[in-house]
Coordinates of C-alpha atoms and ligand atoms in Angstrom, one line a residue:
M1 CA 14.3 -1.0 -22.8
E2 CA 16.0 -1.3 -19.7
E3 CA 18.8 1.4 -21.0
M4 CA 15.6 3.7 -21.1
E5 CA 14.4 3.4 -17.9
A6 CA 18.0 3.6 -16.2
K7 CA 18.5 6.4 -18.5
A8 CA 15.0 8.2 -17.2
Q9 CA 16.0 7.3 -13.5
G10 CA 19.4 8.5 -14.1
R11 CA 21.2 5.6 -12.8
R12 CA 24.6 4.2 -13.4
R13 CA 23.6 0.7 -13.3
F14 CA 20.2 -1.2 -13.7
L15 CA 19.0 -3.3 -11.3
G16 CA 15.8 -4.5 -13.5
G17 CA 12.1 -5.3 -13.0
L18 CA 10.3 -3.9 -10.1
A19 CA 14.2 -3.3 -8.3
G20 CA 14.7 -0.5 -6.8
S21 CA 17.0 2.3 -7.3
V22 CA 20.3 3.7 -7.3
G23 CA 20.7 7.3 -5.8
L24 CA 22.1 9.5 -8.3
A25 CA 25.3 10.0 -6.2
G26 CA 25.6 6.3 -6.3
V27 CA 24.2 5.8 -3.2
P28 CA 22.9 2.6 -3.5
G29 CA 18.9 1.7 -2.8
L30 CA 17.3 -1.6 -2.1
A31 CA 15.3 -3.4 -3.9
A32 CA 11.5 -2.6 -3.3
A33 CA 9.3 -4.8 -1.1
A34 CA 6.5 -5.2 -4.0
S35 CA 5.5 -9.2 -4.7
E36 CA 6.6 -10.4 -7.9
P37 CA 4.2 -10.0 -10.2
V38 CA 2.1 -12.8 -11.9
I39 CA 3.1 -12.9 -15.4
R40 CA 1.1 -15.9 -18.1
K41 CA 2.7 -15.2 -21.2
P42 CA 0.5 -14.7 -24.7
G43 CA -0.8 -18.7 -25.4
R44 CA -3.0 -17.5 -29.0
D45 CA -2.7 -15.2 -31.1
A46 CA -6.3 -13.8 -30.9
Y47 CA -8.7 -12.8 -27.7
D48 CA -11.7 -11.3 -27.1
V49 CA -10.1 -8.0 -25.7
I50 CA -6.4 -6.5 -26.2
V51 CA -5.4 -4.0 -23.6
I52 CA -2.7 -1.5 -24.1
G53 CA -0.8 -0.4 -20.9
A54 CA -0.5 -1.8 -17.6
G55 CA -0.3 1.4 -15.5
F56 CA -3.5 1.5 -13.0
A57 CA -6.2 2.3 -16.4
G58 CA -4.8 -1.1 -18.2
L59 CA -4.7 -3.0 -14.7
A60 CA -8.5 -2.0 -13.7
A61 CA -9.8 -2.7 -17.3
S62 CA -8.1 -6.0 -17.7
R63 CA -8.8 -7.6 -14.4
D64 CA -12.7 -6.1 -14.7
L65 CA -12.8 -7.8 -18.5
A66 CA -11.0 -11.0 -17.5
K67 CA -13.5 -11.4 -14.7
S68 CA -16.1 -11.2 -16.9
G69 CA -14.8 -14.4 -18.3
L70 CA -13.5 -12.6 -21.8
S71 CA -10.2 -13.9 -23.2
L72 CA -7.6 -10.7 -22.7
L73 CA -4.3 -10.1 -23.8
L74 CA -2.0 -7.1 -21.6
L75 CA 0.4 -5.8 -24.0
E76 CA 3.0 -3.3 -21.8
A77 CA 5.9 -1.7 -23.5
R78 CA 8.2 -1.5 -20.1
N79 CA 9.6 -4.6 -18.4
R80 CA 7.5 -3.7 -15.7
I81 CA 3.9 -3.0 -14.5
G82 CA 2.5 0.2 -12.8
G83 CA 3.0 3.0 -15.4
R84 CA 3.6 6.2 -14.1
T85 CA 3.8 5.0 -10.4
F86 CA 7.3 3.1 -9.2
T87 CA 7.5 1.9 -5.8
S88 CA 11.4 1.8 -5.2
A89 CA 13.5 2.4 -2.0
Y90 CA 16.3 4.6 -0.7
Q91 CA 18.8 3.0 1.6
G92 CA 16.4 0.3 2.7
K93 CA 13.0 2.8 3.0
K94 CA 10.6 2.6 0.3
I95 CA 10.0 5.7 -1.8
E96 CA 7.3 6.4 -4.3
L97 CA 9.2 7.7 -7.8
G98 CA 5.9 8.5 -9.6
G99 CA 2.2 8.8 -8.3
T100 CA 2.3 8.5 -4.6
W101 CA -0.6 10.4 -2.5
I102 CA -4.2 9.0 -2.2
H103 CA -7.0 9.8 -0.1
W104 CA -10.3 8.2 1.2
S105 CA -12.4 10.7 -0.7
Q106 CA -10.8 9.2 -3.8
P107 CA -13.5 6.8 -4.4
Y108 CA -12.1 4.5 -7.1
V109 CA -8.4 3.9 -5.1
W110 CA -10.4 3.7 -1.8
N111 CA -12.1 0.9 -2.9
E112 CA -8.8 -0.9 -4.4
I113 CA -7.3 -0.5 -1.0
T114 CA -10.3 -1.9 0.8
R115 CA -10.5 -4.8 -1.7
Y116 CA -6.8 -6.1 -1.2
G117 CA -6.5 -5.0 2.3
L118 CA -3.4 -2.4 2.2
G119 CA -3.2 0.1 4.7
I120 CA -2.2 4.0 4.7
E121 CA 0.8 6.1 5.9
E122 CA 1.3 9.7 6.3
S123 CA 3.9 11.9 4.7
P124 CA 5.1 14.3 7.7
G125 CA 6.4 17.3 5.9
A126 CA 2.7 17.9 4.1
A127 CA 1.8 19.1 8.0
A128 CA 4.4 21.2 8.0
E129 CA 5.3 22.9 11.2
T130 CA 8.3 25.3 9.7
V131 CA 8.2 26.7 6.1
S132 CA 10.8 28.9 4.7
W133 CA 9.5 30.9 1.3
I134 CA 11.1 33.0 -1.5
S135 CA 9.2 36.5 -1.9
G136 CA 10.8 39.8 -3.7
G137 CA 14.1 37.8 -4.5
K138 CA 14.6 37.3 -0.5
L139 CA 14.4 34.2 1.6
H140 CA 12.0 34.0 4.6
N141 CA 11.2 31.8 7.5
G142 CA 8.6 31.3 9.8
K143 CA 5.8 29.0 11.3
A144 CA 3.5 27.1 8.6
G145 CA 0.1 28.1 10.2
P146 CA -0.1 31.9 9.4
V147 CA 1.9 31.2 6.2
W148 CA -0.6 28.7 5.0
E149 CA -3.6 30.9 6.0
K150 CA -2.2 33.6 3.5
I151 CA -2.1 30.9 0.8
A152 CA -5.6 29.5 1.6
K153 CA -6.7 32.9 1.3
A154 CA -4.9 33.6 -2.2
M155 CA -6.1 30.6 -4.0
E156 CA -9.8 31.0 -2.6
R157 CA -9.7 34.6 -4.3
F158 CA -7.9 32.7 -7.6
C159 CA -10.9 30.0 -7.6
N160 CA -13.6 32.6 -6.7
V161 CA -14.9 32.9 -10.5
D162 CA -18.6 32.9 -9.7
G163 CA -19.1 34.9 -6.0
Q164 CA -20.0 31.8 -5.1
G165 CA -16.0 29.8 -4.6
G166 CA -16.0 28.3 -7.7
R167 CA -19.2 26.3 -7.0
E168 CA -21.4 27.5 -9.7
V169 CA -19.1 27.1 -12.4
L170 CA -17.9 23.9 -11.0
P171 CA -20.2 22.3 -8.6
L172 CA -19.8 18.5 -9.7
A173 CA -16.3 17.6 -9.5
H174 CA -16.9 14.1 -10.9
D175 CA -18.6 15.6 -13.8
P176 CA -16.7 18.6 -14.8
L177 CA -18.4 19.7 -17.7
F178 CA -22.0 20.1 -15.9
R179 CA -22.1 23.8 -16.5
K180 CA -19.8 23.1 -19.4
E181 CA -20.8 27.0 -21.1
A182 CA -19.7 28.9 -18.1
L183 CA -16.7 26.9 -17.6
A184 CA -15.3 27.6 -21.4
R185 CA -15.1 31.5 -20.4
W186 CA -12.5 30.6 -17.9
D187 CA -11.1 27.4 -19.8
A188 CA -10.0 29.8 -22.4
L189 CA -7.6 31.2 -19.5
S190 CA -3.9 30.2 -18.5
L191 CA -3.2 30.2 -15.1
Q192 CA -1.0 33.0 -15.8
D193 CA -3.8 35.1 -17.4
R194 CA -5.6 34.5 -14.3
L195 CA -2.8 35.0 -11.6
D196 CA -1.9 38.4 -13.9
A197 CA -5.6 39.8 -14.1
L198 CA -5.9 39.6 -9.8
H199 CA -3.2 42.2 -9.2
L200 CA -2.0 40.6 -6.3
N201 CA 0.7 42.3 -3.7
R202 CA 3.9 40.7 -4.7
E203 CA 3.9 38.6 -1.2
T204 CA 0.7 36.9 -2.0
R205 CA 1.6 36.4 -6.0
D206 CA 4.9 34.9 -4.6
L207 CA 3.3 32.3 -2.1
L208 CA 0.2 31.2 -4.6
S209 CA 2.7 30.8 -7.5
P210 CA 4.8 27.9 -6.2
Q211 CA 1.2 25.8 -5.5
L212 CA -0.1 26.4 -9.1
S213 CA 3.4 25.7 -10.7
I214 CA 3.4 22.4 -8.9
N215 CA 0.0 21.5 -9.7
C216 CA 0.3 22.0 -13.5
H217 CA 3.7 20.6 -13.7
N218 CA 5.2 23.1 -15.8
E219 CA 5.1 27.4 -16.4
L220 CA 1.9 28.9 -15.7
A221 CA 1.1 30.4 -19.3
Q222 CA 1.0 26.9 -20.9
A223 CA -2.0 25.5 -18.2
G224 CA -5.2 25.9 -18.2
F225 CA -7.0 27.9 -15.8
A226 CA -10.4 25.7 -15.9
D227 CA -8.5 22.8 -14.3
M228 CA -7.3 24.7 -11.2
L229 CA -11.0 25.1 -10.9
R230 CA -11.5 21.5 -11.3
W231 CA -9.1 20.6 -8.3
W232 CA -10.6 23.0 -6.2
S233 CA -13.9 21.3 -7.1
L234 CA -12.3 18.0 -6.4
G235 CA -11.0 19.5 -2.5
D236 CA -14.3 20.5 -1.6
F237 CA -13.4 24.5 -2.4
D238 CA -11.0 24.4 0.4
M239 CA -7.4 24.7 0.8
N240 CA -6.4 22.7 3.3
R241 CA -8.7 19.6 2.2
M242 CA -7.2 19.9 -1.2
F243 CA -3.9 19.6 0.2
D244 CA -4.7 17.0 1.9
K245 CA -6.1 15.1 -0.5
L246 CA -3.4 15.8 -2.7
G247 CA -0.2 15.4 -0.8
R248 CA -0.5 14.1 2.4
Y249 CA -1.5 9.7 2.9
K250 CA 0.3 7.3 0.7
I251 CA -0.4 3.8 0.3
R252 CA 2.0 2.1 3.3
E253 CA 2.7 -1.2 1.2
G254 CA 3.5 0.8 -1.9
M255 CA 2.0 1.2 -5.2
G256 CA 4.1 -1.4 -6.9
E257 CA 2.3 -3.8 -4.2
L258 CA -1.2 -2.7 -5.4
A259 CA -0.3 -3.2 -8.8
A260 CA 1.0 -6.5 -8.3
R261 CA -2.2 -7.5 -6.4
M262 CA -4.5 -6.3 -9.2
L263 CA -2.6 -8.0 -11.8
A264 CA -2.6 -11.1 -10.0
D265 CA -6.4 -10.9 -9.7
C266 CA -6.2 -10.6 -13.5
G267 CA -5.8 -13.9 -14.6
C268 CA -5.1 -13.0 -17.9
D269 CA -2.2 -13.2 -20.5
V270 CA 0.7 -10.7 -19.9
A271 CA 3.5 -9.8 -22.5
L272 CA 6.1 -7.3 -21.2
S273 CA 8.7 -5.3 -23.3
E274 CA 6.1 -5.4 -25.7
P275 CA 5.7 -1.6 -27.2
V276 CA 2.3 -1.4 -29.3
A277 CA 3.3 0.1 -32.8
A278 CA 0.4 -0.1 -34.4
V279 CA -3.7 -0.5 -34.4
T280 CA -5.7 -1.5 -37.3
R281 CA -9.2 -1.7 -37.0
H282 CA -11.4 -3.8 -39.1
E283 CA -15.4 -4.6 -39.4
D284 CA -14.7 -7.7 -37.1
G285 CA -12.1 -6.3 -34.7
S286 CA -8.8 -5.0 -34.7
V287 CA -4.9 -6.3 -35.5
V288 CA -2.7 -5.1 -33.1
T289 CA 1.0 -5.1 -34.0
T290 CA 3.7 -4.8 -31.8
A291 CA 7.2 -2.8 -32.5
K292 CA 8.9 -6.8 -32.2
G293 CA 6.6 -7.6 -35.3
A294 CA 4.2 -9.6 -33.0
T295 CA 0.7 -9.2 -34.2
Y296 CA -2.5 -10.2 -32.3
R297 CA -6.4 -10.2 -33.1
A298 CA -8.9 -8.9 -30.9
R299 CA -12.7 -8.2 -30.9
A300 CA -12.0 -4.6 -29.3
V301 CA -9.2 -3.2 -28.1
V302 CA -8.4 -0.5 -25.1
M303 CA -5.5 2.1 -25.5
A304 CA -4.7 2.7 -21.8
V305 CA -1.0 4.7 -22.7
P306 CA -0.7 8.2 -21.6
L307 CA -1.9 10.9 -23.5
N308 CA 1.6 12.5 -24.3
V309 CA 2.4 9.3 -26.0
L310 CA -0.7 8.5 -27.5
K311 CA 0.2 9.4 -31.1
N312 CA 3.0 6.9 -31.4
I313 CA 0.5 4.2 -32.0
R314 CA -0.2 4.3 -35.7
M315 CA -3.9 4.4 -36.1
T316 CA -5.5 2.9 -39.2
P317 CA -8.0 4.1 -40.2
E318 CA -6.6 7.6 -38.4
P319 CA -8.7 8.7 -35.2
S320 CA -10.7 11.7 -35.5
A321 CA -9.3 14.7 -35.8
G322 CA -10.4 15.8 -32.3
K323 CA -8.5 13.1 -30.5
Q324 CA -5.2 13.9 -33.4
K325 CA -5.4 17.2 -31.7
M326 CA -5.3 16.4 -28.0
A327 CA -2.3 13.6 -28.5
A328 CA -0.4 16.2 -30.6
D329 CA -0.6 19.0 -27.7
G330 CA -0.3 16.6 -25.2
H331 CA -0.9 18.2 -21.7
T332 CA 2.0 20.2 -19.5
G333 CA 2.7 17.8 -16.9
R334 CA 6.5 17.7 -17.6
G335 CA 8.2 18.7 -14.4
T336 CA 10.9 17.0 -12.4
K337 CA 10.1 15.1 -8.8
C338 CA 13.3 14.1 -7.1
Y339 CA 14.6 12.9 -3.6
I340 CA 17.0 14.7 -1.9
H341 CA 19.1 13.3 1.2
I342 CA 20.5 16.4 3.4
K343 CA 22.6 16.2 6.0
Q344 CA 20.6 18.7 8.5
K345 CA 18.0 17.4 10.6
V346 CA 15.0 20.3 9.4
G347 CA 12.0 18.6 11.0
N348 CA 8.5 19.3 9.2
W349 CA 9.5 21.5 6.9
M350 CA 8.2 22.4 3.5
G351 CA 10.1 25.4 1.4
M352 CA 8.4 26.9 -1.8
A353 CA 9.3 29.5 -4.2
P354 CA 7.9 31.1 -7.2
H355 CA 8.2 30.3 -10.8
P356 CA 10.8 30.1 -12.5
S357 CA 12.6 28.8 -9.4
P358 CA 14.2 25.4 -10.7
I359 CA 12.7 23.8 -6.9
T360 CA 9.1 25.0 -6.8
L361 CA 8.0 23.4 -3.9
T362 CA 9.7 20.5 -1.3
W363 CA 9.0 19.0 2.0
T364 CA 10.3 16.4 4.2
E365 CA 9.5 13.1 3.2
Q366 CA 11.7 10.7 5.6
Q367 CA 13.1 12.3 9.4
R368 CA 16.5 9.8 9.4
D369 CA 19.1 9.2 12.0
D370 CA 21.6 10.8 9.5
G371 CA 19.6 13.8 8.3
T372 CA 16.5 14.3 6.5
L373 CA 14.7 13.2 2.9
L374 CA 13.1 15.8 1.1
V375 CA 10.9 15.2 -1.8
C376 CA 11.0 18.2 -4.4
F377 CA 9.2 19.4 -7.3
G378 CA 10.0 21.9 -10.1
P379 CA 8.6 22.6 -13.7
P380 CA 10.6 21.2 -16.6
G381 CA 14.0 21.8 -17.7
L382 CA 15.2 23.8 -15.2
L383 CA 16.9 21.2 -12.7
D384 CA 19.2 18.4 -14.0
I385 CA 18.2 16.0 -10.8
T386 CA 21.2 13.6 -12.1
D387 CA 23.5 16.6 -11.4
E388 CA 23.8 16.5 -7.6
E389 CA 25.4 19.9 -7.2
A390 CA 23.2 21.4 -9.3
V391 CA 20.4 20.2 -7.0
Q392 CA 22.4 21.7 -4.0
T393 CA 22.8 24.8 -5.3
A394 CA 18.8 25.3 -6.4
L395 CA 18.2 23.5 -2.5
R396 CA 20.6 26.7 -0.7
T397 CA 18.4 29.2 -2.1
L398 CA 15.7 27.7 0.4
L399 CA 17.9 25.7 2.9
P400 CA 21.1 27.8 2.8
K401 CA 23.3 25.6 4.7
A402 CA 21.9 22.1 2.9
E403 CA 24.5 19.9 2.3
V404 CA 23.3 16.9 0.3
L405 CA 24.3 13.4 0.5
G406 CA 22.5 12.1 -2.1
V407 CA 19.7 12.3 -4.8
T408 CA 17.2 10.1 -6.8
G409 CA 14.4 10.6 -8.7
Y410 CA 12.9 9.5 -12.1
Q411 CA 13.0 11.7 -15.5
W412 CA 9.4 10.8 -16.6
D413 CA 9.8 13.5 -19.1
V414 CA 12.8 11.4 -20.8
D415 CA 10.9 8.0 -20.4
P416 CA 9.3 7.5 -24.2
Y417 CA 6.6 5.5 -22.9
S418 CA 4.8 8.6 -20.8
R419 CA 7.2 11.8 -21.7
G420 CA 5.1 13.4 -18.8
T421 CA 4.1 13.4 -15.1
W422 CA 0.3 13.6 -14.1
C423 CA -1.9 15.3 -16.4
W424 CA -2.9 18.9 -16.8
Y425 CA -4.8 20.1 -19.2
R426 CA -3.9 23.6 -21.6
P427 CA -6.3 26.3 -22.2
G428 CA -9.4 24.7 -24.2
Q429 CA -8.8 21.3 -23.9
L430 CA -11.1 20.7 -20.9
T431 CA -14.1 22.2 -22.6
G432 CA -12.8 21.5 -26.3
G433 CA -10.9 18.2 -26.4
L434 CA -11.8 15.9 -23.2
Q435 CA -15.3 14.1 -24.7
E436 CA -13.9 13.7 -27.8
L437 CA -10.7 12.1 -26.3
R438 CA -12.8 9.3 -24.4
R439 CA -15.1 8.7 -27.2
A440 CA -14.4 4.9 -28.5
E441 CA -14.0 4.3 -32.5
Q442 CA -15.3 1.2 -33.8
G443 CA -14.1 -1.3 -31.3
V444 CA -10.9 0.6 -29.9
F445 CA -11.5 2.2 -26.6
M446 CA -10.0 4.8 -25.1
A447 CA -8.8 4.6 -21.0
G448 CA -6.2 6.3 -18.6
S449 CA -5.7 8.8 -16.1
D450 CA -5.3 11.5 -18.9
Q451 CA -8.9 11.6 -19.8
A452 CA -10.8 10.8 -16.5
E453 CA -13.8 12.8 -15.6
G454 CA -13.0 13.1 -12.2
W455 CA -9.5 12.1 -10.8
R456 CA -8.1 13.4 -13.7
G457 CA -4.1 13.5 -13.9
F458 CA -4.0 10.7 -10.5
V459 CA -4.2 6.8 -9.7
D460 CA -8.0 7.6 -9.2
G461 CA -8.7 8.7 -12.4
A462 CA -6.7 6.0 -13.7
L463 CA -9.0 3.3 -12.3
E464 CA -12.0 4.9 -12.9
S465 CA -11.3 5.4 -16.5
G466 CA -10.2 1.6 -16.9
I467 CA -13.4 0.4 -15.0
T468 CA -15.3 2.6 -17.4
A469 CA -13.5 1.2 -20.7
A470 CA -14.7 -2.5 -19.1
R471 CA -18.2 -1.5 -18.8
D472 CA -18.4 0.0 -22.3
V473 CA -16.1 -2.9 -23.8
R474 CA -18.8 -5.6 -22.4
A475 CA -22.0 -3.8 -23.4
Y476 CA -19.9 -3.7 -27.0
L477 CA -19.0 -7.1 -27.3
K478 CA -22.6 -8.3 -26.3
G479 CA -23.9 -6.1 -28.3
R480 CA -22.4 -7.7 -31.3
A481 CA -22.5 -11.3 -30.0
Ligands
FAD501 C1 6.2 12.1 -10.9 C2 4.9 11.8 -10.9 C3 3.8 12.0 -9.3 C4 2.4 11.9 -9.5 N1 2.3 11.8 -8.1 C5 0.6 11.4 -7.8 C6 0.0 11.2 -7.0 O1 0.8 11.9 -5.7 N2 -1.3 10.6 -6.7 C7 -1.9 10.3 -7.9 O2 -2.8 10.2 -7.6 N3 -1.3 10.6 -8.9 C8 0.1 10.9 -9.1 N4 0.8 11.3 -10.2 C9 -0.4 10.7 -11.2 C10 -0.6 9.2 -11.5 O3 0.5 8.4 -11.4 C11 -1.0 8.8 -13.1 O4 -2.1 9.7 -13.5 C12 -1.4 7.5 -12.9 O5 -0.5 6.5 -12.6 C13 -1.6 7.4 -15.0 O6 -1.8 5.9 -15.0 P1 -2.5 5.6 -16.6 O7 -2.9 4.1 -16.5 O8 -3.5 6.0 -16.9 O9 -1.2 5.3 -17.2 P2 0.2 5.4 -17.1 O10 0.7 4.9 -15.3 O11 1.3 6.0 -17.7 O12 -0.1 3.5 -17.4 C14 0.4 3.5 -19.2 C15 1.1 2.6 -19.6 O13 1.1 2.4 -20.8 C16 2.3 1.8 -21.5 N5 2.6 2.3 -22.7 C17 2.8 3.6 -23.3 N6 3.0 3.4 -24.7 C18 3.1 1.9 -25.1 C19 3.0 1.3 -26.2 N7 3.0 1.7 -27.2 N8 2.7 0.2 -26.0 C20 2.6 -0.8 -24.7 N9 2.4 -0.1 -23.7 C21 2.9 1.4 -23.4 C22 3.2 2.3 -20.4 O14 4.5 1.9 -20.3 C23 2.7 2.4 -19.1 O15 3.0 1.6 -18.2 C24 2.0 11.3 -10.3 C25 2.6 11.3 -11.5 C26 4.0 11.1 -11.5 C27 4.7 10.9 -13.0

């Protein structure tokens, strides 16, 4: 397992647990500052509830269920909690390798920040002063304001499917299927279909394309258009507000600290490095078997694993055909995220390039005494973040003089317990698959950001789904008492 994590992080040596990263160029990092998680090992073989997966969905479900007085076992495949969030450090400064940005308008995450007394801080480049962008194959540089205005107008047009800026089709962001029939028409389209249909001029298309590509973290042809309407609705139908919610503020103490505090609050049994291989449902409960051969029984099970690896847990009897299809197709989020340390001081800068550039979007994350640390995103398969030279070549299309001093990141797509990044649905999945994916079957409940109703694909969605699953499990067990 440690080898797998090291491979995913592209590191030359592994520091273990919640320890920090070693830059891909061999620049050593420091251990992250999260509290050590409190681990109480399994003390029995039968529980009221077993939760599979210690990401934020599993942590929220575990805490709420354990606090109701139910006996609970949390089984986690990796040797750390937090799932697709992973707080680490680069040369002594905290970085987030996975989920990073949050916002006070994300109700579930803000509740946790308040509950555990955490703070927020801002990413400087998210309010960039200068931008570089590629259009018509040429590099352009300028002040951010006017360029951002063009992008905002283009996005408004892209999402205006009803003459009301998308407000008719997806009026309630936390109830995305409120106008399911109206949405289904648009859900049949990919982002690429919608882009082609608008016949935008070259410059507008080249400015809009990076935004769409980072959102779905893949090729536009793979990604459903309906999820863009959903983000637009979550972002109050406004580009600036949407971007502020997606990429500006982060938890000062780090995602790892929030995860550790939630686990400490659970007071439940926990087994790390214990991947679940199978769940067998019976009339009176389920038997959960781990890859190491341990078996545990529970009256109810919460599956809180990512959609892209759900199919790796053998379910008997088989889950519904709808769930199997969603698990087989998976979501599109499979691209790259990495941090690039460059020698140049570029200020609060953002760079963007249309698909199929290996770097879609990159911006200043830390202004340092010895240069700049950029955070950088791209589609899958186009940039090997373990190859510093390749990263430098790609970055020079946007910053021709960039001298790369170090690169660090985590290869979420390689990791067998995520096989991807944040969730973005394919065409048809929102109106055709979400409801069935969420449905509990005979004491097995589904949780996870990838099937949340509101901020699906975000930490907020993970918390929402965990809290919802806990509520449903409590009602189910009460009904069977
Ligand atoms: C690079 C990246 C950037 C992101 N940026 C943001 C952002 O800025 N803001 C934001 O809000 N969100 C962001 N996200 C998304 C966010 O991190 C996720 O949506 C959220 O953390 C998912 O939580 P979860 O609990 O649903 O799933 P996960 O966090 O994936 O947790 C699932 C857990 O299940 C475990 N598991 C898997 N298989 C098994 C098995 N067989 N047995 C036992 N355990 C298993 C996994 O190891 C994992 O710990 C980002 C994600 C990535 C990867």
